[in-house]
PDB file of C-alpha atoms in Angstrom:
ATOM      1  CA  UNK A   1      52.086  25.508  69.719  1.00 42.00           C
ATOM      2  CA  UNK A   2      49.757  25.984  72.676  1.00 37.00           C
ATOM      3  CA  UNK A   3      49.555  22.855  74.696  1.00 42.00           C
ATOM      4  CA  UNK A   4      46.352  21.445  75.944  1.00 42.00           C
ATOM      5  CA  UNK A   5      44.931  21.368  79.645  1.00 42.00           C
ATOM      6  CA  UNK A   6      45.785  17.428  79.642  1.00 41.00           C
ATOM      7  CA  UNK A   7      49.320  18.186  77.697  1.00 40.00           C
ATOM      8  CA  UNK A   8      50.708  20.219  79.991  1.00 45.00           C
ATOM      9  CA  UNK A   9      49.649  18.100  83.111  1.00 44.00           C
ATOM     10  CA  UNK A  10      51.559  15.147  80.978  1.00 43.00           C
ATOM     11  CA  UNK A  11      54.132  17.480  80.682  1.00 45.00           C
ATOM     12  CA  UNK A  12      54.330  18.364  84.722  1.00 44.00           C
ATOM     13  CA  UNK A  13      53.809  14.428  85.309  1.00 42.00           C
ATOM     14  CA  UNK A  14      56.525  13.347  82.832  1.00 45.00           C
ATOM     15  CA  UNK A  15      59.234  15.349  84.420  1.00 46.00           C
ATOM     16  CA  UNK A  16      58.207  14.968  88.097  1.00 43.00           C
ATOM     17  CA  UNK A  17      58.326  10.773  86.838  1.00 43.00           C
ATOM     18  CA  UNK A  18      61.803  11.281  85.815  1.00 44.00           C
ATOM     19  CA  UNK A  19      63.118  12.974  88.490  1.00 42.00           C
ATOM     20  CA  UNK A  20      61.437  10.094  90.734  1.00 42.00           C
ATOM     21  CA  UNK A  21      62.500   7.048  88.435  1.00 47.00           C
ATOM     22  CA  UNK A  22      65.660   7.485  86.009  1.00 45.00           C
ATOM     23  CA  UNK A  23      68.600   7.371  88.776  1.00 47.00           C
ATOM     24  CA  UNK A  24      67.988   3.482  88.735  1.00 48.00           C
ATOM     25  CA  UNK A  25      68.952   2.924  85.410  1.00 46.00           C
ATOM     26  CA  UNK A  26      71.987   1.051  84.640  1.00 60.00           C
ATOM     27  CA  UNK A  27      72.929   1.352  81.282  1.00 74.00           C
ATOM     28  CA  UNK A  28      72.499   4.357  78.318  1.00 88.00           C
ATOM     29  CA  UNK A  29      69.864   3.488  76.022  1.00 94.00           C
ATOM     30  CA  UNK A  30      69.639   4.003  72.519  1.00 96.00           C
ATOM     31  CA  UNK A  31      67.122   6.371  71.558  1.00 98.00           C
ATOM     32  CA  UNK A  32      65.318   5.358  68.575  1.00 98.00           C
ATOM     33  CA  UNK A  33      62.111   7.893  67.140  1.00 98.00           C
ATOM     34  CA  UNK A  34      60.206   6.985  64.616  1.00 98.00           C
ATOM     35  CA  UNK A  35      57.305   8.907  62.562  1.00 98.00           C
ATOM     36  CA  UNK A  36      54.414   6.972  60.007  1.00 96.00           C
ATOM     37  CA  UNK A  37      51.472   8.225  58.701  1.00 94.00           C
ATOM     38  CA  UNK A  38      53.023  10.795  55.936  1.00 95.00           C
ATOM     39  CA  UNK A  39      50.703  12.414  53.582  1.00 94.00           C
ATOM     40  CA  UNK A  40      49.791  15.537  52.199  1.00 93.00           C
ATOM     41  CA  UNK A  41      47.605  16.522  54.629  1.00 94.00           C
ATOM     42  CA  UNK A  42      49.924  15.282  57.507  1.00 95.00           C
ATOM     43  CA  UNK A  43      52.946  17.388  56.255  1.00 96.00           C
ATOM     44  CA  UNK A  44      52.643  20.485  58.341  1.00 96.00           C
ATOM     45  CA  UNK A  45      52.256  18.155  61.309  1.00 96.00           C
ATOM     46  CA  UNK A  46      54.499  16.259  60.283  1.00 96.00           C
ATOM     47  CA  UNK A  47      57.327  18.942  59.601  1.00 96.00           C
ATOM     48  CA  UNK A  48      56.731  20.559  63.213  1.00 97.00           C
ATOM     49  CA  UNK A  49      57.557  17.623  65.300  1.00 97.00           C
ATOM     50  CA  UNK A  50      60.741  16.929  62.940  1.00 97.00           C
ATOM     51  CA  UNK A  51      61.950  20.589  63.636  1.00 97.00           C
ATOM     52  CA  UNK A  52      61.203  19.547  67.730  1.00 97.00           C
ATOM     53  CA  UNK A  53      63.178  16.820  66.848  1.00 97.00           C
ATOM     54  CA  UNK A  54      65.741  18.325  65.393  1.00 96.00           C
ATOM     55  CA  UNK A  55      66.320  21.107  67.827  1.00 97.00           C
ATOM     56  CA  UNK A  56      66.768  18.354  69.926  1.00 97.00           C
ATOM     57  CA  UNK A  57      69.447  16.758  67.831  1.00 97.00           C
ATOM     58  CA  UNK A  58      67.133  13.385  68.078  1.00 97.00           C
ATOM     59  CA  UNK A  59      67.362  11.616  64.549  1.00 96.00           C
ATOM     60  CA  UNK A  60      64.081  10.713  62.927  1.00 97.00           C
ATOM     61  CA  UNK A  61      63.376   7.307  60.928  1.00 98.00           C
ATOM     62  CA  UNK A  62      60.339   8.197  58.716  1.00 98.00           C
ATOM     63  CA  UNK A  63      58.274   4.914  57.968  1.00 97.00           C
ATOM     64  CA  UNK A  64      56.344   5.788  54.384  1.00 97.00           C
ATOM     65  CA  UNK A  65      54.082   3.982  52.340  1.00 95.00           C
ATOM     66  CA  UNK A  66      55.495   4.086  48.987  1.00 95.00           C
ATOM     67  CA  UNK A  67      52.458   4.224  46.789  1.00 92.00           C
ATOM     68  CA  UNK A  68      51.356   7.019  48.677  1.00 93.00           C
ATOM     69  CA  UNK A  69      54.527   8.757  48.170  1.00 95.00           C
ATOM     70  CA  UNK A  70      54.836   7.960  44.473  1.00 93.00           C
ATOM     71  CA  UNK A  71      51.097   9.553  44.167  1.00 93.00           C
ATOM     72  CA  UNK A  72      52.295  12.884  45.789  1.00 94.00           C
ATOM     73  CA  UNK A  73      54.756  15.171  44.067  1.00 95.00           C
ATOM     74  CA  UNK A  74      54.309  17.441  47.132  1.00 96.00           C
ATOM     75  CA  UNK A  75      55.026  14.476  49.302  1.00 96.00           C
ATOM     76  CA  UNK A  76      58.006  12.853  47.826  1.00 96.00           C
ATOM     77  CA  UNK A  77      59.665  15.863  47.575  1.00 96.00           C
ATOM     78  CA  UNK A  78      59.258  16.434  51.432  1.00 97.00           C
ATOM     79  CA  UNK A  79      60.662  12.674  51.909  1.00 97.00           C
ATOM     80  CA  UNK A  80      63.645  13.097  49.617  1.00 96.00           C
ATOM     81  CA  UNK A  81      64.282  16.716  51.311  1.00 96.00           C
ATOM     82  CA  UNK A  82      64.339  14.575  54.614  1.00 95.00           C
ATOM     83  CA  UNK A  83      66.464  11.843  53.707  1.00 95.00           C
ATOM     84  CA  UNK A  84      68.974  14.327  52.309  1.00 94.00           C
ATOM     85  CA  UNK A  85      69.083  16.073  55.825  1.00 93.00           C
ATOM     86  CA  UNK A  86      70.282  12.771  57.311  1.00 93.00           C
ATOM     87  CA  UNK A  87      66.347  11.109  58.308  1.00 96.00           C
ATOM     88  CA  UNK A  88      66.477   7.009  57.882  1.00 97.00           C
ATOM     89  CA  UNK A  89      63.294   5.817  55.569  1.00 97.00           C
ATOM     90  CA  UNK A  90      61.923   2.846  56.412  1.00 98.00           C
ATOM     91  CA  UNK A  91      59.041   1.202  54.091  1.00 97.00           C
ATOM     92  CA  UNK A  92      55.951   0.605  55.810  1.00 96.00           C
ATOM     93  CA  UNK A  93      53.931  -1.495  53.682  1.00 90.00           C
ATOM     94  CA  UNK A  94      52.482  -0.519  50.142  1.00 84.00           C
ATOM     95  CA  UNK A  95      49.616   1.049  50.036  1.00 69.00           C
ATOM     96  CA  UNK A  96      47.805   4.201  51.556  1.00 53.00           C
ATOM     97  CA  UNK A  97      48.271   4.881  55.467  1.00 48.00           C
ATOM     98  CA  UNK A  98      45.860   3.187  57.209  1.00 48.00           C
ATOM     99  CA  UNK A  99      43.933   6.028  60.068  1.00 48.00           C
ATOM    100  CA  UNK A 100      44.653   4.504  63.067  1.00 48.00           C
ATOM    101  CA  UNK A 101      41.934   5.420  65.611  1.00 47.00           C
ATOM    102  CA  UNK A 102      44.429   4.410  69.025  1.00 48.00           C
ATOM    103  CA  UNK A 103      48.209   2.748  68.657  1.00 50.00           C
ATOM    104  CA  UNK A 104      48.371  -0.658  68.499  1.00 48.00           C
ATOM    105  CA  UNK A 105      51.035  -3.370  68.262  1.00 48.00           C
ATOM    106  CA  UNK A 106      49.046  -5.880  66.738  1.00 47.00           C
ATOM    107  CA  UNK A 107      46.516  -4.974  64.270  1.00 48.00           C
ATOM    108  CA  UNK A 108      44.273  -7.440  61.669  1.00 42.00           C
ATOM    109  CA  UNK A 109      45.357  -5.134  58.820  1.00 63.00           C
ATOM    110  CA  UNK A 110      49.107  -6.306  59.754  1.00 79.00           C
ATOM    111  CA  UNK A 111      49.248  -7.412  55.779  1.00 85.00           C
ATOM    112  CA  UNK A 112      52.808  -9.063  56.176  1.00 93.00           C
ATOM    113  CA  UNK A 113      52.263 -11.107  59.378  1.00 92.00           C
ATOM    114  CA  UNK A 114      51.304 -13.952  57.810  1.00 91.00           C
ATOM    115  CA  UNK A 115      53.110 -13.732  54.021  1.00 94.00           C
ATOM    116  CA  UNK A 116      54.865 -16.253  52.183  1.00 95.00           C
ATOM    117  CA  UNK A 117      58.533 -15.558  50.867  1.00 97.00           C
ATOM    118  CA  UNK A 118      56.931 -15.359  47.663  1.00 96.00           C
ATOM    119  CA  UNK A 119      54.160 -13.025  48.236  1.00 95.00           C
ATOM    120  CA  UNK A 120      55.969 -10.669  50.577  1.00 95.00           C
ATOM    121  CA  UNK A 121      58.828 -10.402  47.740  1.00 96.00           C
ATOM    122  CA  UNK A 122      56.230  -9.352  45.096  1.00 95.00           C
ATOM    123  CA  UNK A 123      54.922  -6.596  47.407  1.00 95.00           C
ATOM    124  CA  UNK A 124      58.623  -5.715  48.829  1.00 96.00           C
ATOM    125  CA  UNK A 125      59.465  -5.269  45.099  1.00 95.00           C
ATOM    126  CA  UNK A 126      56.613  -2.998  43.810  1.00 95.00           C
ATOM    127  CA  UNK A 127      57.572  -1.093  47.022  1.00 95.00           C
ATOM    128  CA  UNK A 128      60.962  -0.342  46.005  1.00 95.00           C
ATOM    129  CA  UNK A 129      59.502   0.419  42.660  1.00 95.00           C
ATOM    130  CA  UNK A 130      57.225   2.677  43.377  1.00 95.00           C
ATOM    131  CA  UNK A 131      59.930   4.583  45.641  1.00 95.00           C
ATOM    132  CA  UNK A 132      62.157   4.541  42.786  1.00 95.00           C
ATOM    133  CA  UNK A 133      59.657   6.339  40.517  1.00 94.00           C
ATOM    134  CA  UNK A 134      59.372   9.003  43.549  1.00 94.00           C
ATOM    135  CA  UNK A 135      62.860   9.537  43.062  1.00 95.00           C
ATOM    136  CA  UNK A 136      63.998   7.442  45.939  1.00 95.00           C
ATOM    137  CA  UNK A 137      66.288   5.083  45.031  1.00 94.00           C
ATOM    138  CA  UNK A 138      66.654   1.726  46.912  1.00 92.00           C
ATOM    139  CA  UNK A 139      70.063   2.469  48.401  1.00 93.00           C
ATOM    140  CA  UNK A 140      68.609   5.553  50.298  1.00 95.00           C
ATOM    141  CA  UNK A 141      66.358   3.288  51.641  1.00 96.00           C
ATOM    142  CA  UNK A 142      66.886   2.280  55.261  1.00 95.00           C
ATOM    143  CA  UNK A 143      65.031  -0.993  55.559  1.00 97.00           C
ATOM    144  CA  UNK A 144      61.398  -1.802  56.210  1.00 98.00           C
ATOM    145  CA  UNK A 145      59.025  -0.984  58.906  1.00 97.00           C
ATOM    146  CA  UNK A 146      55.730  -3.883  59.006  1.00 96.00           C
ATOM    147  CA  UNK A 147      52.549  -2.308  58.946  1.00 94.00           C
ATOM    148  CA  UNK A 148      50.551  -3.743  62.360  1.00 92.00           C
ATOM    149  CA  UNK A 149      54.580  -3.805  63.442  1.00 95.00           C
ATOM    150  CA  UNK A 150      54.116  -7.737  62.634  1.00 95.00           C
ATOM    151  CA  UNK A 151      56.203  -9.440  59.770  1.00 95.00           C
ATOM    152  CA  UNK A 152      56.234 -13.295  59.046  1.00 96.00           C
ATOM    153  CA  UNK A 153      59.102 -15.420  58.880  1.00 96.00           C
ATOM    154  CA  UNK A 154      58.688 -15.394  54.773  1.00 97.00           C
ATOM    155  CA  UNK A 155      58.718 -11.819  54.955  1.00 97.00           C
ATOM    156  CA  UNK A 156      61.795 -11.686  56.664  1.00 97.00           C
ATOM    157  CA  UNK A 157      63.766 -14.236  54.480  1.00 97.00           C
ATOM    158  CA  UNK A 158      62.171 -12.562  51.437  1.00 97.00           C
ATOM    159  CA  UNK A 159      63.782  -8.940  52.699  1.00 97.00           C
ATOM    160  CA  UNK A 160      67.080 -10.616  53.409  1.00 96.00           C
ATOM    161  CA  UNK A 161      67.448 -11.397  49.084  1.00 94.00           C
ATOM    162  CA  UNK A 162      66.507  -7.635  49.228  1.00 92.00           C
ATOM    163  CA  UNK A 163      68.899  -4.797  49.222  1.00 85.00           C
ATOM    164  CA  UNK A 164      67.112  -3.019  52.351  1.00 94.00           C
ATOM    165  CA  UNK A 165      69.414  -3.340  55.709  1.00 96.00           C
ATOM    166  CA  UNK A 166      67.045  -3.841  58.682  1.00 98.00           C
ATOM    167  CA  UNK A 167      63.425  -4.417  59.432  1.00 98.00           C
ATOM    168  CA  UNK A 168      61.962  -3.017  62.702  1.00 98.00           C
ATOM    169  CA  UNK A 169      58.897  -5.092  63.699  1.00 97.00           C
ATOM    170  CA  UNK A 170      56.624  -4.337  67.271  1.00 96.00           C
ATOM    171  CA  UNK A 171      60.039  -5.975  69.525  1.00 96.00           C
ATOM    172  CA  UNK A 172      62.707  -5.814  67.856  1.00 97.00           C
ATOM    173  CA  UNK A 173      65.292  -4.905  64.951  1.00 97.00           C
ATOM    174  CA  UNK A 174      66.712  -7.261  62.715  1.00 97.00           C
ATOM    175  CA  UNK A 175      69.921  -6.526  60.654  1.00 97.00           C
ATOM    176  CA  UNK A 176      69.033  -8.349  57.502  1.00 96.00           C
ATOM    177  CA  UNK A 177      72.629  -8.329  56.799  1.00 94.00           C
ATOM    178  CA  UNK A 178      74.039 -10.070  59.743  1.00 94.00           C
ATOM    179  CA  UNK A 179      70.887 -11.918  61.006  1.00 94.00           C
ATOM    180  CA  UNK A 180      71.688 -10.118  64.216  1.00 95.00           C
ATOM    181  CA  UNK A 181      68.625  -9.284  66.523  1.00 96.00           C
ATOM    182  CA  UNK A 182      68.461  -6.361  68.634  1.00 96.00           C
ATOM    183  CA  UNK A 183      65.600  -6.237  70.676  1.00 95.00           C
ATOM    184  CA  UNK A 184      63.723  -3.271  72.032  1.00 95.00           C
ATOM    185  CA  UNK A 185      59.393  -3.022  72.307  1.00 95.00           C
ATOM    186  CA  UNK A 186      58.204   0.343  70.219  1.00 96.00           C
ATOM    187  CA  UNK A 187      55.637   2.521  72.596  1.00 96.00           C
ATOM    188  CA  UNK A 188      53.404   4.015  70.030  1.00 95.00           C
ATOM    189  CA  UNK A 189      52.078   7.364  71.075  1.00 94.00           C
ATOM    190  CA  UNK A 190      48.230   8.296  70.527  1.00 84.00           C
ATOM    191  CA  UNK A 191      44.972   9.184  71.879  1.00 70.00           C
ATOM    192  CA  UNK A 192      41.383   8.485  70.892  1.00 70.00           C
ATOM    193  CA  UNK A 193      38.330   8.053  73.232  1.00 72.00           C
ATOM    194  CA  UNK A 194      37.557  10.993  75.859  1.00 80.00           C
ATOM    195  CA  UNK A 195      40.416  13.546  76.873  1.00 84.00           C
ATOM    196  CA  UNK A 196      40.571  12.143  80.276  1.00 87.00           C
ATOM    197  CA  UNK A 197      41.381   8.671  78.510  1.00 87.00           C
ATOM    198  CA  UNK A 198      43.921  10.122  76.053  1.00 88.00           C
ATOM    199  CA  UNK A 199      45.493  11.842  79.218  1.00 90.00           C
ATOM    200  CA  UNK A 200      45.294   8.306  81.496  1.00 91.00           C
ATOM    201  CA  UNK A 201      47.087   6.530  78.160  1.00 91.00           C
ATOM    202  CA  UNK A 202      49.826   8.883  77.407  1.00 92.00           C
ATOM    203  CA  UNK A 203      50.516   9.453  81.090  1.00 93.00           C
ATOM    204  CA  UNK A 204      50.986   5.723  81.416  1.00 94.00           C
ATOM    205  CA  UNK A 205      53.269   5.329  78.408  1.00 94.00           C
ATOM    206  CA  UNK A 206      55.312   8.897  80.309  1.00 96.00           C
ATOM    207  CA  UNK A 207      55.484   6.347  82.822  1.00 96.00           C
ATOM    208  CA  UNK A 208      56.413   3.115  81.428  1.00 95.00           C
ATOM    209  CA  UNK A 209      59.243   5.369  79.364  1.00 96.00           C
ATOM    210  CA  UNK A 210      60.801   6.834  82.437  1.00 95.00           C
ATOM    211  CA  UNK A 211      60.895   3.522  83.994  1.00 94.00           C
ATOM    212  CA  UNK A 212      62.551   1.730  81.443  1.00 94.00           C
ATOM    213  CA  UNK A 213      65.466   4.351  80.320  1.00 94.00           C
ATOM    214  CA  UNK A 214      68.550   2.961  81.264  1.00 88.00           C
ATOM    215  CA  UNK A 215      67.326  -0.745  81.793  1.00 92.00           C
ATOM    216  CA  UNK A 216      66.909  -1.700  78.118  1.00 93.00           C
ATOM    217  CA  UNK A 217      69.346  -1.533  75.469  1.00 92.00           C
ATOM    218  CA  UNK A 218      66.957   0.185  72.865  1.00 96.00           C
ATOM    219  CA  UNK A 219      63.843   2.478  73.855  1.00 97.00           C
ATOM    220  CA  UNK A 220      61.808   3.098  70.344  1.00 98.00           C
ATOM    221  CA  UNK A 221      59.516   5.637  70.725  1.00 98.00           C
ATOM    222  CA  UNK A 222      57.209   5.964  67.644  1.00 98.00           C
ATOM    223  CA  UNK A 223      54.072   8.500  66.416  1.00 97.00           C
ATOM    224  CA  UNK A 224      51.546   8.340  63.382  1.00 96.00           C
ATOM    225  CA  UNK A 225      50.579  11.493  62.018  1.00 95.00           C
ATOM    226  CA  UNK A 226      47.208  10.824  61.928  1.00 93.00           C
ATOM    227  CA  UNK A 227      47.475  10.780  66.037  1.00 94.00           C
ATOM    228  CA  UNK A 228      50.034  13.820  66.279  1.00 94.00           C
ATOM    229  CA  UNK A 229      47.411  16.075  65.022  1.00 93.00           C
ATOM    230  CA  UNK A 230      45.598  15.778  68.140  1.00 92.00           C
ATOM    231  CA  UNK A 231      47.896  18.010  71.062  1.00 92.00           C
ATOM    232  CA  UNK A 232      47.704  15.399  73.436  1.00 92.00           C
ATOM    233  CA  UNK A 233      49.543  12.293  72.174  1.00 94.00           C
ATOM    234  CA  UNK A 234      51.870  15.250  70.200  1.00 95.00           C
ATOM    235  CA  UNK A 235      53.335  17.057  73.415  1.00 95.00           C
ATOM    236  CA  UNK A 236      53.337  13.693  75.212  1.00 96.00           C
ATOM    237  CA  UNK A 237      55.222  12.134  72.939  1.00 97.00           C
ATOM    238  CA  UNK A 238      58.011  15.024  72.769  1.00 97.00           C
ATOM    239  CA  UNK A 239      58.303  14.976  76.427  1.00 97.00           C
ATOM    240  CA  UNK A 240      59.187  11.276  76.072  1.00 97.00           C
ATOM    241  CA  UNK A 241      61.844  12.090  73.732  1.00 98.00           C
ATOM    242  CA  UNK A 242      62.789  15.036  77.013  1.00 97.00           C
ATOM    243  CA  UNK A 243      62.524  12.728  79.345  1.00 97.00           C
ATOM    244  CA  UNK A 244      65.213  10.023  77.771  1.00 97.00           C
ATOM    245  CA  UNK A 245      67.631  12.375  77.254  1.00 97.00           C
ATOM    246  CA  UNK A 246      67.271  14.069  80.687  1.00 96.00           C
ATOM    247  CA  UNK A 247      68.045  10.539  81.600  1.00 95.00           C
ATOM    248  CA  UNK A 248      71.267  10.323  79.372  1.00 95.00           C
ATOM    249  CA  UNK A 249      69.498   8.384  76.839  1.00 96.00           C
ATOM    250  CA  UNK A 250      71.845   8.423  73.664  1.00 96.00           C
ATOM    251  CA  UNK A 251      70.013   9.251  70.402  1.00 97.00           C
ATOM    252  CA  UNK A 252      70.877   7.280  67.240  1.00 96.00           C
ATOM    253  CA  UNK A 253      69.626   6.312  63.813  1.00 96.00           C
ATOM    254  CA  UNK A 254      68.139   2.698  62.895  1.00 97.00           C
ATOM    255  CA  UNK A 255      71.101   2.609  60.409  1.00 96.00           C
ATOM    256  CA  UNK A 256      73.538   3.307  63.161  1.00 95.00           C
ATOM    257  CA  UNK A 257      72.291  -0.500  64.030  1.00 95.00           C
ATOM    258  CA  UNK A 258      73.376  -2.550  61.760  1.00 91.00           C
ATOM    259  CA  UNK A 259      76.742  -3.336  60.355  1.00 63.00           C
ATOM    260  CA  UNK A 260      77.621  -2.145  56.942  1.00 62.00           C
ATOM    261  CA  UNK A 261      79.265  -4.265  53.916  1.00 49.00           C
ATOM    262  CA  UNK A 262      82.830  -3.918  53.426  1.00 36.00           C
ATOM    263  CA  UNK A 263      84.458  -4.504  50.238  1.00 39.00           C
ATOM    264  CA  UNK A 264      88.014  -6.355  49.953  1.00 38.00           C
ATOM    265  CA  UNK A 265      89.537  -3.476  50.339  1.00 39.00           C
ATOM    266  CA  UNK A 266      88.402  -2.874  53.712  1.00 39.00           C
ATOM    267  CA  UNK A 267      86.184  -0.003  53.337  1.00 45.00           C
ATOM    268  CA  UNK A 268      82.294   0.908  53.925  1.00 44.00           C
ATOM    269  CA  UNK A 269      80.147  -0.340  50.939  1.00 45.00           C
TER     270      UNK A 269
END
């Protein structure tokens, strides 16, 4: 696709940024990408940036609202396509996507930041559900991604009785499993406001990613649909992706992060 006046000068930016700042880093990062936001409307967006993605042999973790996807033959048979290709799923809340009109990581429609055990467990569970009757069963499900990227401590101990492996909140990525904690902030691409602003924003974020390749030991970088149909936030968020691997950033999947069960036996569960 045609990029924008403000694109391309993100795209100019980003790689004169990483020439300037990646040689300090330390340490390969793991390359995490995520995508939310999937709908039927959002599906030819959505199946552009995973082809990007996948020419650039970056793994994609697809956060979902189940509901939605249980309402949308169309859409659950793009989601079970994907997670037969290889793509991670991650549940991301219940209910329908909620438009976002800039990326936040803290939001008051977070719904499980402040759930009991017992309330988060109802709604975990008529998650799974409803991703069952799409056709997705639980064990192709990855773990869970918190709407608002803010989960409680009851939602946490109410996903560890749950089947699902990880949960990926605004900071980090717990393996449910394990209890182990790997932590790494998400930069969530997006625009909104005037084009200079959208530029300003995603410009920063080119920024803040080249600087911090290398220095952490996971760099998350994560787009809603409802913000990758604008060109902006779209291209800058693929030259992110450019710019970590120019760096020697080492893509991965969120299930490459936590351990899997072994049976007496020895092998994989």
């Amino acid at each position: 696709p045609r990029r924008s006046g403000a694109a391309a000068s993100l795209s100019r930016s980003g790689s004169a940024a990483v020439m300037g700042l990646w040689l300090t880093g330390h340490v390969a990062s793991r390359l995490l990408v995520s995508l939310s936001g999937a709908s039927a409307p959002t599906l030819p967006v959505l199946t552009e940036i995973t082809a990007e993605l996948r020419a650039r042999s970056t793994p994609v973790a697809l956060f979902v609202r189940p509901r939605g996807v249980a309402a949308s033959p169309v859409l659950a048979d793009w989601v079970r396509s994907r997670v037969h290709s290889g793509d991670d799923l991650l549940i991301h809340g219940y209910g329908d996507p909620i438009p976002q009109q800039r990326p936040v990581l803290r939001s008051s429609r977070a719904e499980f930041a402040g759930l009991s055990e017992h309330e988060a467990g109802l709604r975990i569970s008529a998650a799974t559900s409803a991703m069952a009757q799409a056709g997705i069963p639980a064990r192709e499900v990855t773990g869970f991604a918190p709407p608002g990227w803010m989960v409680s401590d009851g939602t946490l101990t109410a996903l560890r009785k749950s089947r699902l492996a990880l949960c990926a909140d605004g900071g980090r990525v717990h393996d449910l499993r394990t209890g182990t904690v790997h932590r790494g902030r998400v930069f969530p691409f997006g625009g909104g406001g005037s084009e200079r602003a959208e530029a300003l924003r995603c410009f920063a974020l080119l920024l803040t990613v080249a600087r911090m390749v290398n220095r952490v030991e996971l760099l998350r970088l994560h787009i809603d649909a409802t913000q990758a149909v604008r060109p902006g936030p779209r291209q800058a968020f693929l030259d992110a992706v450019d710019i970590a691997l120019e760096a020697g950033a080492v893509p991965q999947a969120y299930r490459q992060l936590v351990a899997r069960k072994t049976d007496r036996s020895g092998k994989a569960a």
